[in-house]
PDB file of C-alpha atoms in Angstrom:
ATOM      1  CA  GLU A  10       2.903   2.335 -10.303  1.00 50.00           C
ATOM      2  CA  THR A  11       3.782   2.930  -6.693  1.00 62.00           C
ATOM      3  CA  GLY A  12       2.172   0.798  -4.015  1.00 87.00           C
ATOM      4  CA  VAL A  13       0.664   1.866  -0.596  1.00 92.00           C
ATOM      5  CA  THR A  14       3.054   3.430   1.717  1.00 93.00           C
ATOM      6  CA  GLN A  15       2.675   4.130   5.442  1.00 95.00           C
ATOM      7  CA  SER A  16       4.620   6.135   7.786  1.00 95.00           C
ATOM      8  CA  PRO A  17       6.103   5.905  10.339  1.00 96.00           C
ATOM      9  CA  THR A  18       7.033   2.161  10.489  1.00 95.00           C
ATOM     10  CA  HIS A  19       7.220   2.081  14.243  1.00 96.00           C
ATOM     11  CA  LEU A  20       5.981   4.411  16.922  1.00 96.00           C
ATOM     12  CA  ILE A  21       6.147   4.597  20.709  1.00 98.00           C
ATOM     13  CA  LYS A  22       3.821   6.728  22.714  1.00 97.00           C
ATOM     14  CA  THR A  23       2.603   7.137  26.240  1.00 97.00           C
ATOM     15  CA  ARG A  24      -0.985   7.062  27.577  1.00 97.00           C
ATOM     16  CA  GLY A  25      -3.064  10.175  27.037  1.00 97.00           C
ATOM     17  CA  GLN A  26      -0.873  11.449  24.125  1.00 98.00           C
ATOM     18  CA  GLN A  27      -2.101  11.862  20.463  1.00 98.00           C
ATOM     19  CA  VAL A  28      -0.765  10.185  17.405  1.00 98.00           C
ATOM     20  CA  THR A  29      -1.049  10.814  13.642  1.00 98.00           C
ATOM     21  CA  LEU A  30      -0.397   7.996  11.136  1.00 98.00           C
ATOM     22  CA  ARG A  31      -0.035   8.617   7.455  1.00 98.00           C
ATOM     23  CA  CYS A  32      -0.791   6.631   4.286  1.00 97.00           C
ATOM     24  CA  SER A  33      -0.148   7.394   0.781  1.00 94.00           C
ATOM     25  CA  SER A  34      -2.536   5.918  -1.736  1.00 88.00           C
ATOM     26  CA  GLN A  35      -1.677   3.720  -4.655  1.00 83.00           C
ATOM     27  CA  SER A  36      -1.851   5.473  -7.920  1.00 82.00           C
ATOM     28  CA  GLY A  37      -5.393   5.906  -9.296  1.00 83.00           C
ATOM     29  CA  HIS A  38      -7.080   4.954  -6.012  1.00 88.00           C
ATOM     30  CA  ASN A  39      -9.689   7.232  -4.361  1.00 89.00           C
ATOM     31  CA  THR A  40     -10.726   5.119  -1.451  1.00 90.00           C
ATOM     32  CA  VAL A  41      -8.771   4.381   1.685  1.00 92.00           C
ATOM     33  CA  SER A  42      -9.651   2.189   4.592  1.00 93.00           C
ATOM     34  CA  TRP A  43      -7.880   2.092   7.960  1.00 96.00           C
ATOM     35  CA  TYR A  44      -7.689  -1.054  10.160  1.00 97.00           C
ATOM     36  CA  GLN A  45      -6.416  -1.842  13.642  1.00 97.00           C
ATOM     37  CA  GLN A  46      -4.741  -5.356  14.137  1.00 96.00           C
ATOM     38  CA  ALA A  47      -3.940  -6.349  17.581  1.00 95.00           C
ATOM     39  CA  LEU A  48      -1.461  -9.073  18.065  1.00 90.00           C
ATOM     40  CA  GLY A  49      -2.849 -12.555  17.153  1.00 87.00           C
ATOM     41  CA  GLN A  50      -6.076 -10.905  15.856  1.00 91.00           C
ATOM     42  CA  GLY A  51      -7.673 -10.235  12.505  1.00 93.00           C
ATOM     43  CA  PRO A  52      -7.817  -6.529  11.245  1.00 95.00           C
ATOM     44  CA  GLN A  53     -10.621  -4.513  12.726  1.00 95.00           C
ATOM     45  CA  PHE A  54     -12.237  -2.009  10.376  1.00 93.00           C
ATOM     46  CA  ILE A  55     -11.886   1.511  11.761  1.00 96.00           C
ATOM     47  CA  PHE A  56     -13.329   3.673   8.947  1.00 93.00           C
ATOM     48  CA  GLN A  57     -13.235   4.302   5.222  1.00 91.00           C
ATOM     49  CA  TYR A  58     -12.810   7.472   3.056  1.00 91.00           C
ATOM     50  CA  TYR A  59     -14.053   8.042  -0.322  1.00 88.00           C
ATOM     51  CA  ARG A  60     -13.126  11.314  -2.235  1.00 86.00           C
ATOM     52  CA  GLU A  61     -12.431  12.978   1.286  1.00 90.00           C
ATOM     53  CA  GLU A  62     -15.697  11.927   2.797  1.00 91.00           C
ATOM     54  CA  GLU A  63     -16.119   9.318   5.574  1.00 90.00           C
ATOM     55  CA  ASN A  64     -18.061   6.473   3.877  1.00 85.00           C
ATOM     56  CA  GLY A  65     -18.159   3.903   6.627  1.00 87.00           C
ATOM     57  CA  ARG A  66     -17.065   3.398  10.193  1.00 90.00           C
ATOM     58  CA  GLY A  67     -16.558   0.365  12.491  1.00 90.00           C
ATOM     59  CA  ASN A  68     -16.971   0.203  16.227  1.00 91.00           C
ATOM     60  CA  PHE A  69     -14.374   2.639  17.289  1.00 96.00           C
ATOM     61  CA  PRO A  70     -14.724   5.736  19.481  1.00 96.00           C
ATOM     62  CA  PRO A  71     -14.768   9.128  18.260  1.00 96.00           C
ATOM     63  CA  ARG A  72     -11.177   9.606  19.399  1.00 97.00           C
ATOM     64  CA  PHE A  73     -10.330   7.828  16.338  1.00 98.00           C
ATOM     65  CA  SER A  74     -10.534  10.226  13.435  1.00 96.00           C
ATOM     66  CA  GLY A  75      -9.422  10.478   9.955  1.00 96.00           C
ATOM     67  CA  LEU A  76      -8.769  12.691   6.921  1.00 96.00           C
ATOM     68  CA  GLN A  77      -8.332  12.182   3.354  1.00 95.00           C
ATOM     69  CA  PHE A  78      -6.610  14.856   1.241  1.00 94.00           C
ATOM     70  CA  PRO A  79      -7.309  15.907  -2.418  1.00 92.00           C
ATOM     71  CA  ASN A  80      -4.432  13.735  -3.597  1.00 89.00           C
ATOM     72  CA  TYR A  81      -6.214  10.799  -1.722  1.00 90.00           C
ATOM     73  CA  SER A  82      -3.438  10.308   0.756  1.00 93.00           C
ATOM     74  CA  SER A  83      -4.805   9.967   4.375  1.00 96.00           C
ATOM     75  CA  GLU A  84      -4.203  10.362   8.062  1.00 97.00           C
ATOM     76  CA  LEU A  85      -5.483   8.449  11.098  1.00 98.00           C
ATOM     77  CA  ASN A  86      -5.519  10.482  14.307  1.00 98.00           C
ATOM     78  CA  VAL A  87      -5.939   8.882  17.705  1.00 98.00           C
ATOM     79  CA  ASN A  88      -6.332  11.139  20.713  1.00 97.00           C
ATOM     80  CA  ALA A  89      -5.976  10.232  24.325  1.00 98.00           C
ATOM     81  CA  LEU A  90      -4.139   7.110  23.745  1.00 98.00           C
ATOM     82  CA  GLU A  91      -4.835   3.901  25.851  1.00 97.00           C
ATOM     83  CA  LEU A  92      -2.864   0.937  26.439  1.00 97.00           C
ATOM     84  CA  ASP A  93      -5.119  -1.155  24.252  1.00 96.00           C
ATOM     85  CA  ASP A  94      -4.521   1.059  21.255  1.00 98.00           C
ATOM     86  CA  SER A  95      -1.222  -0.783  20.886  1.00 98.00           C
ATOM     87  CA  ALA A  96      -1.494  -2.606  17.549  1.00 97.00           C
ATOM     88  CA  LEU A  97      -0.639  -2.567  13.903  1.00 96.00           C
ATOM     89  CA  TYR A  98      -2.335  -0.020  11.932  1.00 97.00           C
ATOM     90  CA  LEU A  99      -3.067  -0.901   8.313  1.00 96.00           C
ATOM     91  CA  CYS A 100      -4.324   1.228   5.591  1.00 95.00           C
ATOM     92  CA  ALA A 101      -5.762  -0.140   2.283  1.00 93.00           C
ATOM     93  CA  THR A 102      -6.596   1.694  -0.824  1.00 92.00           C
ATOM     94  CA  SER A 103      -8.851   0.816  -3.664  1.00 87.00           C
ATOM     95  CA  ASP A 104     -10.431   2.400  -6.807  1.00 83.00           C
ATOM     96  CA  GLY A 105     -13.742   2.876  -5.382  1.00 73.00           C
ATOM     97  CA  THR A 106     -15.502   0.433  -7.540  1.00 72.00           C
ATOM     98  CA  SER A 107     -18.247  -2.180  -6.111  1.00 66.00           C
ATOM     99  CA  GLY A 108     -19.497   0.372  -3.546  1.00 61.00           C
ATOM    100  CA  GLY A 109     -16.260   0.457  -1.772  1.00 62.00           C
ATOM    101  CA  ALA A 110     -15.668  -3.208  -1.714  1.00 68.00           C
ATOM    102  CA  GLY A 111     -13.335  -3.587  -4.652  1.00 72.00           C
ATOM    103  CA  GLU A 112      -9.998  -5.132  -4.262  1.00 80.00           C
ATOM    104  CA  GLN A 113      -8.059  -3.444  -1.595  1.00 87.00           C
ATOM    105  CA  PHE A 114      -4.196  -3.060  -1.612  1.00 89.00           C
ATOM    106  CA  PHE A 115      -2.704  -2.933   1.924  1.00 92.00           C
ATOM    107  CA  GLY A 116       0.313  -1.018   3.095  1.00 93.00           C
ATOM    108  CA  PRO A 117       2.896  -2.653   5.404  1.00 92.00           C
ATOM    109  CA  GLY A 118       1.461  -0.971   8.488  1.00 94.00           C
ATOM    110  CA  THR A 119       2.432   1.212  11.432  1.00 96.00           C
ATOM    111  CA  ARG A 120       3.320  -0.598  14.555  1.00 96.00           C
ATOM    112  CA  LEU A 121       2.095   1.588  17.501  1.00 98.00           C
ATOM    113  CA  THR A 122       3.232   0.847  21.118  1.00 98.00           C
ATOM    114  CA  VAL A 123       1.496   2.731  23.862  1.00 98.00           C
ATOM    115  CA  LEU A 124       3.345   2.666  27.235  1.00 96.00           C
TER     116      LEU A 124
ATOM    117  CA  ALA B   1     -24.740  -8.481  14.207  1.00 76.00           C
ATOM    118  CA  GLN B   2     -22.478  -9.180  11.301  1.00 84.00           C
ATOM    119  CA  SER B   3     -19.544 -11.640  11.855  1.00 90.00           C
ATOM    120  CA  VAL B   4     -17.107 -13.778  10.333  1.00 95.00           C
ATOM    121  CA  THR B   5     -15.848 -17.122  12.083  1.00 96.00           C
ATOM    122  CA  GLN B   6     -12.782 -18.861  11.185  1.00 97.00           C
ATOM    123  CA  PRO B   7     -13.127 -21.959  13.483  1.00 96.00           C
ATOM    124  CA  ASP B   8      -9.587 -23.340  12.970  1.00 95.00           C
ATOM    125  CA  ILE B   9      -6.962 -21.059  14.753  1.00 95.00           C
ATOM    126  CA  HIS B  10      -4.018 -23.457  13.713  1.00 96.00           C
ATOM    127  CA  ILE B  11      -3.834 -26.000  10.769  1.00 97.00           C
ATOM    128  CA  THR B  12      -0.748 -28.157   9.991  1.00 97.00           C
ATOM    129  CA  VAL B  13      -0.482 -30.072   6.841  1.00 97.00           C
ATOM    130  CA  SER B  14       2.279 -31.908   4.938  1.00 97.00           C
ATOM    131  CA  GLU B  15       3.652 -30.485   1.965  1.00 97.00           C
ATOM    132  CA  GLY B  16       1.756 -31.781  -1.034  1.00 97.00           C
ATOM    133  CA  ALA B  17      -1.348 -32.555   0.741  1.00 97.00           C
ATOM    134  CA  SER B  18      -4.621 -31.066   0.200  1.00 97.00           C
ATOM    135  CA  LEU B  19      -5.877 -27.986   2.235  1.00 97.00           C
ATOM    136  CA  GLU B  20      -9.298 -26.624   3.352  1.00 98.00           C
ATOM    137  CA  LEU B  21      -9.669 -23.588   5.566  1.00 98.00           C
ATOM    138  CA  ARG B  22     -13.083 -22.983   6.785  1.00 98.00           C
ATOM    139  CA  CYS B  23     -15.007 -19.619   7.006  1.00 97.00           C
ATOM    140  CA  ASN B  24     -18.663 -18.885   8.030  1.00 96.00           C
ATOM    141  CA  TYR B  25     -20.310 -15.399   7.984  1.00 94.00           C
ATOM    142  CA  SER B  26     -23.394 -14.166   9.613  1.00 91.00           C
ATOM    143  CA  TYR B  27     -25.389 -11.686   7.751  1.00 86.00           C
ATOM    144  CA  GLY B  28     -28.867 -11.292   6.426  1.00 78.00           C
ATOM    145  CA  ALA B  29     -28.024 -11.079   2.723  1.00 80.00           C
ATOM    146  CA  THR B  30     -25.014 -12.270   0.636  1.00 77.00           C
ATOM    147  CA  PRO B  31     -21.999 -10.012   1.266  1.00 84.00           C
ATOM    148  CA  TYR B  32     -18.898  -9.699  -0.768  1.00 90.00           C
ATOM    149  CA  LEU B  33     -16.594 -12.321   0.265  1.00 93.00           C
ATOM    150  CA  PHE B  34     -12.688 -12.349   0.365  1.00 95.00           C
ATOM    151  CA  TRP B  35      -9.735 -14.469   1.352  1.00 97.00           C
ATOM    152  CA  TYR B  36      -6.493 -12.689   2.244  1.00 96.00           C
ATOM    153  CA  VAL B  37      -3.030 -14.146   3.133  1.00 96.00           C
ATOM    154  CA  GLN B  38      -0.564 -12.476   5.503  1.00 94.00           C
ATOM    155  CA  SER B  39       3.119 -13.675   5.679  1.00 89.00           C
ATOM    156  CA  PRO B  40       5.482 -12.646   8.402  1.00 80.00           C
ATOM    157  CA  GLY B  41       6.776  -9.193   7.552  1.00 74.00           C
ATOM    158  CA  GLN B  42       4.479  -8.882   4.440  1.00 78.00           C
ATOM    159  CA  GLY B  43       1.255  -6.932   4.056  1.00 83.00           C
ATOM    160  CA  LEU B  44      -2.056  -8.456   3.448  1.00 91.00           C
ATOM    161  CA  GLN B  45      -2.483  -9.879  -0.023  1.00 92.00           C
ATOM    162  CA  LEU B  46      -5.821 -10.748  -1.611  1.00 93.00           C
ATOM    163  CA  LEU B  47      -6.055 -14.280  -2.751  1.00 96.00           C
ATOM    164  CA  LEU B  48      -9.584 -14.225  -4.290  1.00 95.00           C
ATOM    165  CA  LYS B  49     -13.009 -12.657  -3.986  1.00 93.00           C
ATOM    166  CA  TYR B  50     -16.756 -13.551  -4.524  1.00 93.00           C
ATOM    167  CA  PHE B  51     -19.217 -10.850  -5.565  1.00 89.00           C
ATOM    168  CA  SER B  52     -21.806 -12.881  -7.519  1.00 87.00           C
ATOM    169  CA  GLY B  53     -22.110 -15.609 -10.152  1.00 89.00           C
ATOM    170  CA  ASP B  54     -20.259 -18.797 -10.302  1.00 91.00           C
ATOM    171  CA  THR B  55     -20.054 -20.003  -6.675  1.00 92.00           C
ATOM    172  CA  LEU B  56     -16.565 -21.635  -7.181  1.00 96.00           C
ATOM    173  CA  VAL B  57     -13.937 -18.762  -7.513  1.00 96.00           C
ATOM    174  CA  GLN B  58     -10.268 -19.279  -8.656  1.00 97.00           C
ATOM    175  CA  GLY B  59      -7.519 -17.083  -7.089  1.00 96.00           C
ATOM    176  CA  ILE B  60      -3.721 -16.706  -7.156  1.00 95.00           C
ATOM    177  CA  LYS B  61      -1.290 -19.259  -6.095  1.00 94.00           C
ATOM    178  CA  GLY B  62      -3.494 -22.126  -7.024  1.00 96.00           C
ATOM    179  CA  PHE B  63      -6.237 -21.316  -4.404  1.00 97.00           C
ATOM    180  CA  GLU B  64      -9.964 -21.636  -4.882  1.00 98.00           C
ATOM    181  CA  ALA B  65     -12.964 -20.977  -2.689  1.00 98.00           C
ATOM    182  CA  GLU B  66     -16.605 -22.105  -2.816  1.00 97.00           C
ATOM    183  CA  PHE B  67     -19.452 -19.991  -1.707  1.00 95.00           C
ATOM    184  CA  LYS B  68     -22.365 -22.017  -0.310  1.00 95.00           C
ATOM    185  CA  ARG B  69     -25.433 -19.710   0.517  1.00 92.00           C
ATOM    186  CA  SER B  70     -27.144 -22.513   2.343  1.00 92.00           C
ATOM    187  CA  GLN B  71     -24.357 -22.826   4.803  1.00 94.00           C
ATOM    188  CA  SER B  72     -23.302 -19.176   4.843  1.00 94.00           C
ATOM    189  CA  SER B  73     -19.752 -20.567   4.177  1.00 96.00           C
ATOM    190  CA  PHE B  74     -16.837 -19.473   1.982  1.00 97.00           C
ATOM    191  CA  ASN B  75     -14.218 -22.230   2.411  1.00 98.00           C
ATOM    192  CA  LEU B  76     -10.730 -21.826   0.859  1.00 98.00           C
ATOM    193  CA  ARG B  77      -9.063 -24.863  -0.707  1.00 98.00           C
ATOM    194  CA  LYS B  78      -5.866 -25.850  -2.394  1.00 98.00           C
ATOM    195  CA  PRO B  79      -5.285 -29.340  -3.970  1.00 97.00           C
ATOM    196  CA  SER B  80      -1.475 -29.556  -3.056  1.00 97.00           C
ATOM    197  CA  VAL B  81       0.161 -27.266  -0.544  1.00 97.00           C
ATOM    198  CA  HIS B  82       3.770 -25.889  -0.941  1.00 96.00           C
ATOM    199  CA  TRP B  83       6.036 -24.860   1.919  1.00 95.00           C
ATOM    200  CA  SER B  84       5.763 -21.317   0.879  1.00 94.00           C
ATOM    201  CA  ASP B  85       1.955 -21.327   1.658  1.00 96.00           C
ATOM    202  CA  ALA B  86       2.750 -21.226   5.378  1.00 96.00           C
ATOM    203  CA  ALA B  87       1.143 -17.958   6.568  1.00 96.00           C
ATOM    204  CA  GLU B  88      -1.933 -16.633   8.256  1.00 96.00           C
ATOM    205  CA  TYR B  89      -5.076 -16.591   6.185  1.00 98.00           C
ATOM    206  CA  PHE B  90      -8.000 -14.321   6.867  1.00 97.00           C
ATOM    207  CA  CYS B  91     -11.621 -14.539   5.573  1.00 97.00           C
ATOM    208  CA  ALA B  92     -13.376 -11.153   5.226  1.00 94.00           C
ATOM    209  CA  VAL B  93     -16.869  -9.725   4.093  1.00 92.00           C
ATOM    210  CA  ALA B  94     -17.665  -6.344   2.966  1.00 89.00           C
ATOM    211  CA  ILE B  95     -21.201  -5.038   3.645  1.00 83.00           C
ATOM    212  CA  THR B  96     -22.148  -2.165   1.442  1.00 76.00           C
ATOM    213  CA  SER B  97     -25.811  -1.637   2.421  1.00 69.00           C
ATOM    214  CA  GLY B  98     -26.132   1.710   3.859  1.00 68.00           C
ATOM    215  CA  THR B  99     -22.626   2.746   5.073  1.00 69.00           C
ATOM    216  CA  TYR B 100     -19.692   0.601   4.288  1.00 75.00           C
ATOM    217  CA  LYS B 101     -18.244  -2.031   6.584  1.00 83.00           C
ATOM    218  CA  TYR B 102     -15.594  -4.491   6.149  1.00 87.00           C
ATOM    219  CA  ILE B 103     -15.346  -7.449   8.790  1.00 91.00           C
ATOM    220  CA  PHE B 104     -12.300  -9.867   9.011  1.00 94.00           C
ATOM    221  CA  GLY B 105     -12.302 -13.227  10.775  1.00 96.00           C
ATOM    222  CA  THR B 106      -9.723 -13.984  13.394  1.00 95.00           C
ATOM    223  CA  GLY B 107      -7.405 -15.893  11.010  1.00 96.00           C
ATOM    224  CA  THR B 108      -6.161 -19.509  10.493  1.00 97.00           C
ATOM    225  CA  ARG B 109      -2.402 -19.957  10.927  1.00 97.00           C
ATOM    226  CA  LEU B 110      -1.176 -22.528   8.430  1.00 97.00           C
ATOM    227  CA  LYS B 111       1.922 -24.644   9.114  1.00 97.00           C
ATOM    228  CA  VAL B 112       3.373 -26.928   6.487  1.00 97.00           C
ATOM    229  CA  LEU B 113       5.599 -29.882   7.282  1.00 96.00           C
ATOM    230  CA  ALA B 114       8.369 -30.689   4.848  1.00 89.00           C
TER     231      ALA B 114
END
């Protein structure tokens, strides 16, 4: 059974650019959530996808968007990058039980730096 | 608005001492409750969760947590701390009425003295 993987590990972008982060789901998991963790803070929920549909969203602007593919892998896209978008981006997958609140398995994260 | 509060930013305990990390939430009903641990260079790992039933839940690594509805609290405890427990601990709630939302606290950093 493979765990949750994320790519790339690190990324440096400049303000105004666009970025795509990727997440491969753990085997058997059909639900993926994305989080932003700024330095010294707790993870902030961006959104969740369940079977390719957005299932919930936190307080993030529309320039944060996502996709989930038929194999349940996922992408997080951020447009018009701002300096405050610099953070660790985590994805977490689960098997969709308990209304999406089942145990989540987290990936190691992608560290995004916006200059 | 829903929120999770971890009032202690840093806690230092001696190895072998007992530990209690506090967590309070603000929500009109009982959410699903979680504790996670994040070690440097490691991903977030689930320690334990409460959905319903017995208000004292047991987790991995010897941790337990008690849900107190009257205090809107879900405090994490361990009777005897090991040096390897040094890490950042996050309390979280999942709200599943309507659309799904997951809220983390700001974390408590635990330091263990040898």
